[in-house]
Amino acid sequence: MSAQTKTIGLIGGMGPAATLDFFDRILKRTKAVRDEDHLRVIIDNNTKVPSRDAFSKGEGPSPGAAIAASARGLQDAGADFIVMACNTAHAYEADIRAAITVPFLSMIDETVAAAAELRPERVGLLAADPCLRANLYQDACRKARLDLVLLPADSQRTAQELINRIKSGDTGDTVRRSMAVLAKKLEALGAEVIVAGCTEVPIVLTADDVDCELISSTDVLVEKSILFAGAELKA
Amino acid sequence: MSAQTKTIGLIGGMGPAATLDFFDRILKRTKAVRDEDHLRVIIDNNTKVPSRDAFSKGEGPSPGAAIAASARGLQDAGADFIVMACNTAHAYEADIRAAITVPFLSMIDETVAAAAELRPERVGLLAADPCLRANLYQDACRKARLDLVLLPADSQRTAQELINRIKSGDTGDTVRRSMAVLAKKLEALGAEVIVAGCTEVPIVLTADDVDCELISSTDVLVEKSILFAGAELKA
């Protein structure tokens, strides 16, 4: 089996903790005993991409070219398809697709498809500010005819602060509890499914923290990537 | 600072857990708050390299060409220097150096240099069978005039079994305790410093498990890589 699997190219670094988490989950979810049973994954932990947040506020250069160059570099290094461990950076999906000839699996599309399968009335979203400003989940949910619930402005400010703390390495109890409170708020607003639509979120939020279904954009793309690569999921 | 740092190219996949651990330690040891304070690291988790163990027993093709191709791919993708998260695979260091024009930092040389700084009478080594067969640490210690203590044959069999279990994802208490027993055996044989000379070993063995100094080949190369890249170590 192992010889015929595809090589995953992972655009990362936005942030590094989410990239590590994505890689960790790929290893944990792949059915494997020996080294060679695992998938080949080429990762560009590219922390030098211009700030997505600054650009989305009109305060800096576009990250698009740097992200596209990462994608191309991964393809040249042997990746058979490309994924990206950052929801927000999917605002530059067109740049990526223009730079490569191999497939790109969209975290946004796969996550919304996974949410749609549960046929919820309303989907709650935990996402970073620049991701919301880029309307990535809003557009994808509209296409999938899913009703989206966002946090009120003050809670969204807290969400962004928590994401920043996770990016700086703080995954302690306070951050965990505060993120769970935000998820509960989305439930109170009628969400039947909550999408962890930022790869920092599932680092601290688990299914046990909410009563409704939690869909982790990381887990969705990890599983899809393993299957697309031709390996099996660990039971 | 961040713009001038060098990009690390990490040859990994031998095994994947050790590669994840190496990446994790790079993130934990780098002084950083925001994404862009972290180093850019390009990782080839290349699990499709022919078995080092089989080749060292004369039973399979050489892994040299695949490892060299990984190194070259990392350089082409933008790595300013190359490191490898596997001691055993340093048997193919010459292939790597022949394939790249950027520097290669040797885990073996850096680890032995760190051990030599402690000026021990005797250095105990925990390593995998094919690493021992390649005489990597034996040769480096001879050059550094360090007296090396190896495990007796039956304990070495246990060490290799434990390494295989860690590679398969088992990092539980039994594996931890058994690895600590082997370290204690090296102490009983007169080791004043123990070198964890296999990147699977520091996943389960910590300084608390031994009375003498423990030198993790992973930690040594992680710290050296961060400094060589031009970033600072977290205090």
Coordinates of C-alpha atoms in Angstrom, one line a residue:
Chain A
M1 CA 0.0 0.0 0.0
S2 CA 2.6 2.5 1.2
A3 CA 4.4 2.9 -2.2
Q4 CA 1.2 4.1 -4.0
T5 CA 0.1 6.7 -1.5
K6 CA 0.1 10.4 -2.5
T7 CA 2.4 12.9 -0.8
I8 CA 0.6 15.7 1.1
G9 CA 1.9 19.2 0.7
L10 CA 1.0 21.3 3.8
I11 CA 1.1 25.1 3.8
G12 CA 1.6 26.1 7.4
G13 CA 3.1 28.6 9.7
M14 CA -0.2 30.6 10.1
G15 CA 0.2 29.9 12.9
P16 CA 3.0 27.4 13.8
A17 CA 1.0 25.8 16.7
A18 CA -1.9 25.0 14.3
T19 CA 0.6 23.5 11.9
L20 CA 2.1 21.3 14.5
D21 CA -1.4 20.2 15.6
F22 CA -2.4 19.4 12.0
F23 CA 0.7 17.3 11.5
D24 CA 0.1 15.6 14.9
R25 CA -3.4 14.7 13.9
I26 CA -2.3 13.3 10.5
L27 CA 0.0 10.9 12.4
K28 CA -2.6 10.0 15.0
R29 CA -5.4 9.4 12.4
T30 CA -3.4 7.4 9.9
K31 CA -3.6 3.6 10.2
A32 CA 0.1 2.8 10.5
V33 CA 2.6 0.6 12.5
R34 CA 5.9 1.2 10.8
D35 CA 7.5 4.4 9.6
E36 CA 6.8 3.6 6.0
D37 CA 3.0 3.0 6.7
H38 CA 2.7 6.7 7.4
L39 CA 2.1 9.2 4.7
R40 CA 4.8 11.4 3.3
V41 CA 4.0 15.0 4.3
I42 CA 6.0 18.0 3.1
I43 CA 5.3 21.0 5.4
D44 CA 6.2 24.6 4.8
N45 CA 5.9 26.2 8.3
N46 CA 6.1 29.5 6.5
T47 CA 6.0 32.1 9.3
K48 CA 7.3 34.8 7.1
V49 CA 4.0 35.3 5.1
P50 CA 2.9 39.0 5.5
S51 CA 0.2 39.4 8.2
R52 CA -3.2 38.4 7.0
D53 CA -4.8 40.6 9.7
A54 CA -2.9 43.7 8.7
F55 CA -3.7 43.2 5.0
S56 CA -7.4 42.6 5.7
K57 CA -7.4 46.0 7.5
G58 CA -5.7 47.7 4.5
E59 CA -2.5 48.1 6.5
G60 CA 0.1 45.9 4.8
P61 CA 1.2 44.0 1.7
S62 CA -0.9 41.1 0.4
P63 CA 0.1 37.7 1.7
G64 CA -1.1 36.1 -1.6
A65 CA 2.3 35.9 -3.4
A66 CA 4.1 34.4 -0.4
I67 CA 1.4 31.8 0.1
A68 CA 1.4 30.9 -3.6
A69 CA 5.2 30.6 -3.6
S70 CA 4.9 28.1 -0.6
A71 CA 2.4 26.1 -2.5
R72 CA 4.6 26.0 -5.6
G73 CA 7.6 25.0 -3.6
L74 CA 5.7 22.1 -2.0
Q75 CA 4.6 20.9 -5.4
D76 CA 8.2 21.2 -6.7
A77 CA 9.5 19.3 -3.7
G78 CA 7.2 16.4 -4.5
A79 CA 3.7 17.1 -3.1
D80 CA 0.9 15.4 -5.1
F81 CA -1.8 17.7 -3.6
I82 CA -1.8 20.8 -1.4
V83 CA -3.7 21.6 1.8
M84 CA -3.4 24.6 4.1
A85 CA -3.6 24.5 7.9
C86 CA -5.2 28.0 8.2
N87 CA -8.8 29.0 7.5
T88 CA -8.1 32.7 7.1
A89 CA -5.4 32.2 4.5
H90 CA -8.0 30.6 2.2
A91 CA -8.8 34.2 1.2
Y92 CA -5.8 33.6 -1.1
E93 CA -7.0 30.3 -2.5
A94 CA -7.1 31.8 -6.0
D95 CA -3.4 32.7 -5.8
I96 CA -2.6 29.2 -4.7
R97 CA -4.6 27.5 -7.4
A98 CA -3.0 29.8 -10.0
A99 CA 0.5 28.7 -8.8
I100 CA 0.1 24.9 -8.9
T101 CA -1.0 22.2 -11.2
V102 CA -1.8 19.6 -8.5
P103 CA -5.1 19.6 -6.6
F104 CA -5.8 21.9 -3.7
L105 CA -8.3 20.7 -1.1
S106 CA -10.1 23.6 0.5
M107 CA -10.5 23.5 4.3
I108 CA -13.5 25.9 4.1
D109 CA -15.3 23.8 1.5
E110 CA -14.6 20.5 3.2
T111 CA -15.7 21.9 6.6
V112 CA -18.9 23.3 5.3
A113 CA -19.7 20.1 3.5
A114 CA -19.2 18.2 6.7
A115 CA -21.5 20.6 8.5
A116 CA -24.1 20.3 5.8
E117 CA -24.2 16.6 6.2
L118 CA -25.6 17.0 9.7
R119 CA -28.5 19.1 8.2
P120 CA -28.6 21.7 11.0
E121 CA -31.0 24.6 11.1
R122 CA -28.2 26.9 12.2
V123 CA -24.4 26.7 12.2
G124 CA -22.4 28.6 14.7
L125 CA -18.9 29.8 13.7
L126 CA -15.8 30.4 15.8
A127 CA -13.3 32.1 13.5
A128 CA -10.7 34.8 13.5
D129 CA -11.4 38.4 12.5
P130 CA -9.7 38.5 9.1
C131 CA -11.4 35.2 8.2
L132 CA -14.8 36.8 8.9
R133 CA -13.8 40.0 7.0
A134 CA -13.0 37.8 4.0
N135 CA -16.5 36.2 4.2
L136 CA -15.1 32.7 3.6
Y137 CA -17.5 30.8 5.7
Q138 CA -20.4 33.2 5.0
D139 CA -20.1 32.7 1.3
A140 CA -19.6 28.9 1.5
C141 CA -22.6 28.5 3.9
R142 CA -24.8 30.6 1.6
K143 CA -23.9 28.3 -1.3
A144 CA -24.7 25.3 0.9
R145 CA -27.9 27.0 2.1
L146 CA -26.8 26.9 5.7
D147 CA -27.9 29.6 8.1
L148 CA -24.8 30.9 9.9
V149 CA -24.7 32.4 13.4
L150 CA -21.8 34.6 14.4
L151 CA -20.7 35.9 17.8
P152 CA -21.8 39.3 18.8
A153 CA -19.1 42.0 18.4
D154 CA -17.8 42.0 22.0
S155 CA -17.6 38.2 22.1
Q156 CA -15.8 38.2 18.7
R157 CA -13.2 40.5 20.2
T158 CA -12.6 37.9 23.0
A159 CA -12.4 35.2 20.3
Q160 CA -9.7 37.0 18.5
E161 CA -7.8 37.7 21.7
L162 CA -7.9 34.0 22.6
I163 CA -6.7 33.0 19.1
N164 CA -3.8 35.4 19.6
R165 CA -3.0 33.8 22.9
I166 CA -3.0 30.3 21.4
K167 CA -0.7 31.6 18.7
S168 CA 1.7 32.8 21.3
G169 CA 1.8 29.4 22.9
D170 CA -0.8 29.8 25.7
T171 CA -3.1 26.8 25.7
G172 CA -3.8 26.9 29.4
D173 CA -7.0 26.4 31.4
T174 CA -8.1 30.0 31.2
V175 CA -7.9 30.0 27.4
R176 CA -9.7 26.7 27.3
R177 CA -12.5 27.8 29.6
S178 CA -13.0 31.1 27.8
M179 CA -13.2 29.4 24.4
A180 CA -15.8 27.0 25.8
V181 CA -17.9 30.0 27.0
L182 CA -17.9 31.4 23.5
A183 CA -19.0 28.1 22.1
K184 CA -21.9 28.0 24.6
K185 CA -22.9 31.5 23.5
L186 CA -23.3 30.2 19.9
E187 CA -25.4 27.4 21.3
A188 CA -27.6 29.9 23.2
L189 CA -28.0 31.7 19.9
G190 CA -29.5 28.6 18.3
A191 CA -26.5 26.9 16.8
E192 CA -27.1 23.2 16.4
V193 CA -23.6 22.6 15.0
I194 CA -20.5 24.6 15.9
V195 CA -17.7 25.0 13.4
A196 CA -14.2 25.5 14.8
G197 CA -13.3 27.5 11.7
C198 CA -9.9 28.6 12.9
T199 CA -7.1 26.0 13.3
E200 CA -6.1 27.5 16.6
V201 CA -9.6 26.8 18.1
P202 CA -9.5 22.9 18.2
I203 CA -6.2 23.1 20.0
V204 CA -8.2 24.2 23.1
L205 CA -11.8 23.3 22.3
T206 CA -13.1 19.7 22.3
A207 CA -16.4 18.0 21.7
D208 CA -16.8 17.7 25.5
D209 CA -17.0 21.5 25.8
V210 CA -20.3 21.8 23.9
D211 CA -23.7 20.0 24.0
C212 CA -24.2 20.3 20.2
E213 CA -22.0 18.8 17.5
L214 CA -18.6 20.4 17.1
I215 CA -16.9 20.3 13.7
S216 CA -13.2 20.9 13.8
S217 CA -11.9 22.3 10.4
T218 CA -8.6 20.7 11.3
D219 CA -10.1 17.2 11.8
V220 CA -12.2 17.5 8.7
L221 CA -9.2 18.4 6.5
V222 CA -6.9 15.9 8.2
E223 CA -9.3 13.0 7.5
K224 CA -10.0 14.2 4.0
S225 CA -6.2 14.5 3.3
I226 CA -5.5 11.0 4.6
L227 CA -8.2 9.5 2.5
F228 CA -7.3 11.5 -0.6
A229 CA -3.7 10.4 -0.2
G230 CA -4.8 6.8 -0.3
A231 CA -4.2 5.7 3.3
E232 CA -6.7 4.4 5.8
L233 CA -8.0 6.1 8.9
K234 CA -7.1 4.5 12.2
A235 CA -10.2 3.1 13.8
Chain B
M1 CA 14.7 40.4 13.5
S2 CA 12.3 38.0 11.9
A3 CA 13.0 39.0 8.3
Q4 CA 16.8 38.1 8.5
T5 CA 16.5 34.7 10.1
K6 CA 17.5 31.6 8.1
T7 CA 15.0 29.0 7.0
I8 CA 15.5 25.5 8.5
G9 CA 15.2 22.5 6.2
L10 CA 14.3 19.4 8.2
I11 CA 14.7 15.9 6.8
G12 CA 12.2 13.8 8.7
G13 CA 9.9 10.8 8.6
M14 CA 12.5 8.5 10.2
G15 CA 10.3 8.2 12.2
P16 CA 7.3 10.5 12.0
A17 CA 6.9 10.8 15.8
A18 CA 10.5 12.0 16.1
T19 CA 9.9 14.5 13.4
L20 CA 6.8 15.9 15.1
D21 CA 8.8 16.0 18.4
F22 CA 11.6 17.9 16.7
F23 CA 9.2 20.5 15.2
D24 CA 7.4 20.8 18.6
R25 CA 10.7 21.5 20.4
I26 CA 11.7 24.1 17.8
L27 CA 8.5 26.0 18.5
K28 CA 8.8 25.6 22.3
R29 CA 12.5 26.7 22.4
T30 CA 12.2 29.7 20.0
K31 CA 11.7 33.1 21.7
A32 CA 8.5 34.2 19.9
V33 CA 5.1 35.9 20.6
R34 CA 3.6 36.3 17.1
D35 CA 3.5 33.9 14.2
E36 CA 6.2 35.8 12.4
D37 CA 8.6 35.7 15.3
H38 CA 8.8 31.9 14.8
L39 CA 11.3 30.4 12.3
R40 CA 10.4 29.3 8.9
V41 CA 10.9 25.5 8.9
I42 CA 10.4 23.3 5.8
I43 CA 9.9 19.7 6.8
D44 CA 10.0 16.6 4.6
N45 CA 8.3 13.9 6.7
N46 CA 9.7 11.4 4.2
T47 CA 8.3 8.1 5.3
K48 CA 9.1 6.5 2.0
V49 CA 12.8 6.3 2.4
P50 CA 14.0 2.6 2.1
S51 CA 14.5 0.9 5.5
R52 CA 17.7 1.9 7.1
D53 CA 17.6 -1.3 9.2
A54 CA 17.1 -3.6 6.3
F55 CA 20.0 -2.0 4.3
S56 CA 22.3 -2.1 7.3
K57 CA 21.7 -5.9 7.4
G58 CA 22.3 -6.2 3.7
E59 CA 18.7 -6.9 3.0
G60 CA 17.4 -3.9 0.9
P61 CA 18.3 -1.0 -1.3
S62 CA 20.3 2.0 0.1
P63 CA 18.3 4.8 1.6
G64 CA 21.0 7.3 0.5
A65 CA 19.5 8.5 -2.7
A66 CA 16.1 9.1 -1.3
I67 CA 17.5 11.0 1.7
A68 CA 19.7 13.1 -0.6
A69 CA 16.7 13.9 -2.8
S70 CA 14.8 15.1 0.3
A71 CA 17.7 17.4 1.2
R72 CA 17.9 18.8 -2.3
G73 CA 14.1 19.3 -2.4
L74 CA 14.3 21.2 0.9
Q75 CA 17.1 23.4 -0.4
D76 CA 15.1 24.1 -3.6
A77 CA 12.0 25.0 -1.6
G78 CA 14.0 27.7 0.2
A79 CA 15.9 26.1 3.1
D80 CA 19.1 27.9 4.0
F81 CA 20.5 25.0 5.9
I82 CA 19.6 21.4 6.4
V83 CA 19.2 19.2 9.6
M84 CA 17.9 15.7 10.0
A85 CA 15.8 14.4 12.9
C86 CA 17.2 10.9 12.8
N87 CA 20.6 9.8 14.1
T88 CA 20.7 6.5 12.2
A89 CA 20.2 8.2 8.9
H90 CA 23.4 10.2 9.4
A91 CA 25.1 7.1 7.9
Y92 CA 24.1 8.8 4.7
E93 CA 25.5 12.2 5.5
A94 CA 27.9 12.1 2.6
D95 CA 25.0 11.6 0.2
I96 CA 23.2 14.6 1.7
R97 CA 26.3 16.9 1.6
A98 CA 26.9 15.9 -2.1
A99 CA 23.3 16.8 -3.0
I100 CA 23.2 20.3 -1.5
T101 CA 25.2 23.6 -1.5
V102 CA 23.8 24.9 1.8
P103 CA 25.3 23.9 5.2
F104 CA 24.3 20.6 6.9
L105 CA 24.4 20.5 10.7
S106 CA 25.2 17.0 11.9
M107 CA 23.2 15.7 14.9
I108 CA 25.9 13.2 15.7
D109 CA 28.7 15.8 15.7
E110 CA 26.7 18.4 17.7
T111 CA 25.6 15.8 20.3
V112 CA 29.1 14.5 20.8
A113 CA 30.4 18.1 21.1
A114 CA 27.8 18.7 23.8
A115 CA 28.8 15.6 25.6
A116 CA 32.5 16.5 25.4
E117 CA 31.8 19.8 27.0
L118 CA 30.8 18.0 30.2
R119 CA 34.2 16.3 30.3
P120 CA 32.9 12.9 31.4
E121 CA 35.1 9.8 31.9
R122 CA 32.5 7.6 30.2
V123 CA 29.6 8.3 27.9
G124 CA 26.6 5.9 27.8
L125 CA 24.7 5.6 24.5
L126 CA 21.1 4.7 23.8
A127 CA 20.8 4.2 20.1
A128 CA 19.1 2.0 17.5
D129 CA 20.7 -1.1 16.1
P130 CA 21.4 0.3 12.6
C131 CA 22.9 3.4 14.2
L132 CA 25.3 1.2 16.2
R133 CA 26.1 -0.9 13.1
A134 CA 27.1 2.3 11.2
N135 CA 29.5 3.2 14.1
L136 CA 28.4 6.8 13.9
Y137 CA 28.7 7.6 17.7
Q138 CA 31.6 5.2 18.1
D139 CA 33.6 7.1 15.4
A140 CA 32.6 10.6 16.6
C141 CA 33.5 9.7 20.3
R142 CA 36.8 8.3 19.3
K143 CA 37.7 11.5 17.5
A144 CA 36.6 13.5 20.6
R145 CA 38.6 11.1 22.8
L146 CA 35.4 10.1 24.7
D147 CA 35.1 6.6 26.2
L148 CA 31.8 5.1 25.1
V149 CA 29.7 2.6 27.0
L150 CA 27.1 0.5 25.1
L151 CA 24.3 -1.7 26.4
P152 CA 25.0 -5.4 26.6
A153 CA 23.5 -7.4 23.7
D154 CA 20.3 -8.5 25.5
S155 CA 19.5 -4.9 26.7
Q156 CA 20.3 -3.5 23.3
R157 CA 17.6 -5.9 21.9
T158 CA 15.2 -4.4 24.4
A159 CA 16.2 -0.9 23.3
Q160 CA 15.5 -1.6 19.7
E161 CA 12.1 -3.1 20.6
L162 CA 11.2 0.0 22.6
I163 CA 12.3 2.3 19.7
N164 CA 10.0 0.2 17.4
R165 CA 7.1 0.6 19.8
I166 CA 7.6 4.4 20.0
K167 CA 7.7 4.5 16.2
S168 CA 4.4 2.7 16.1
G169 CA 2.9 5.4 18.5
D170 CA 3.3 3.7 21.8
T171 CA 4.7 6.2 24.3
G172 CA 2.9 4.8 27.4
D173 CA 4.2 4.1 30.9
T174 CA 5.6 0.6 30.2
V175 CA 7.8 2.0 27.4
R176 CA 8.8 4.9 29.6
R177 CA 9.7 2.7 32.5
S178 CA 11.6 0.2 30.4
M179 CA 13.7 2.9 28.7
A180 CA 14.6 4.4 32.1
V181 CA 15.7 0.9 33.2
L182 CA 18.1 0.8 30.2
A183 CA 19.5 4.2 31.1
K184 CA 20.1 3.1 34.7
K185 CA 22.0 0.1 33.3
L186 CA 24.3 2.4 31.5
E187 CA 24.8 4.4 34.7
A188 CA 25.6 1.1 36.5
L189 CA 28.2 0.5 33.8
G190 CA 30.0 3.7 34.7
A191 CA 28.4 6.3 32.4
E192 CA 28.6 9.8 33.7
V193 CA 26.7 11.2 30.8
I194 CA 24.0 9.4 28.8
V195 CA 23.4 10.3 25.2
A196 CA 19.9 9.8 23.9
G197 CA 21.3 9.1 20.5
C198 CA 18.1 8.1 18.8
T199 CA 15.3 10.7 18.3
E200 CA 12.7 8.3 19.5
V201 CA 14.4 8.1 22.9
P202 CA 13.8 11.6 24.3
I203 CA 10.1 11.2 23.5
V204 CA 9.9 8.9 26.5
L205 CA 13.1 9.5 28.5
T206 CA 13.7 12.7 30.5
A207 CA 16.4 14.1 32.8
D208 CA 14.3 13.0 35.8
D209 CA 14.7 9.4 34.8
V210 CA 18.5 9.3 35.4
D211 CA 20.9 10.5 38.1
C212 CA 23.6 11.5 35.7
E213 CA 23.4 14.1 32.9
L214 CA 21.2 13.2 30.0
I215 CA 22.0 14.7 26.6
S216 CA 19.1 14.5 24.1
S217 CA 20.4 14.5 20.5
T218 CA 17.0 16.2 19.6
D219 CA 17.4 19.0 22.1
V220 CA 21.0 19.6 21.1
L221 CA 20.2 19.9 17.4
V222 CA 17.0 21.9 18.1
E223 CA 18.9 24.5 20.0
K224 CA 21.8 24.6 17.6
S225 CA 19.3 25.0 14.7
I226 CA 17.5 27.9 16.3
L227 CA 20.7 29.7 17.0
F228 CA 22.2 29.0 13.6
A229 CA 19.0 30.3 12.0
G230 CA 19.5 33.6 13.9
A231 CA 16.7 33.4 16.4
E232 CA 16.9 33.5 20.2
L233 CA 16.3 30.7 22.6
K234 CA 13.3 31.1 25.0
A235 CA 14.6 31.5 28.5

